[in-house]
Amino acid sequence: MEEKVYTTPLGDIHYWVQWKGKDAQTLVFLPGLTADHRLFDKQIEYFANKANLFVWDAPGHASSYPFSLRFSMDD
């Protein structure tokens, strides 16, 4: 898995990808609000040579911390 970072004005969002090719199925792993990318370690290990993979740390969680959660509907 290759770690990447998406930078926003509120903070960085960390995500990991593995690309096996356009013909491979793609699996997206989205951990819940109290978890991070490590929740899927066993699944990623199993699918490592079988599919394209994407997993992230939601803003404010694990590698995507700190992240400013200050916003309003006016933004």
Coordinates of C-alpha atoms in Angstrom, one line a residue, residues 17-28 47-54:
V17 CA -3.9 2.9 -2.3
Q18 CA -2.8 -0.1 -4.1
W19 CA -3.3 -0.3 -7.8
K20 CA -3.4 -3.7 -9.5
G21 CA -4.7 -2.5 -12.8
K22 CA -7.9 -1.3 -14.6
D23 CA -9.2 -4.8 -15.0
A24 CA -9.0 -5.6 -11.2
Q25 CA -11.9 -5.0 -8.9
T26 CA -11.6 -2.0 -6.6
L27 CA -12.4 -2.3 -2.9
V28 CA -12.9 0.8 -0.7
F47 CA -6.9 -8.8 -0.9
A48 CA -3.4 -7.4 -1.4
N49 CA -2.7 -9.4 -4.6
K50 CA -6.3 -9.6 -5.8
A51 CA -7.8 -6.1 -6.1
N52 CA -7.2 -2.4 -6.2
L53 CA -7.5 -1.1 -2.7
F54 CA -8.3 2.2 -1.1

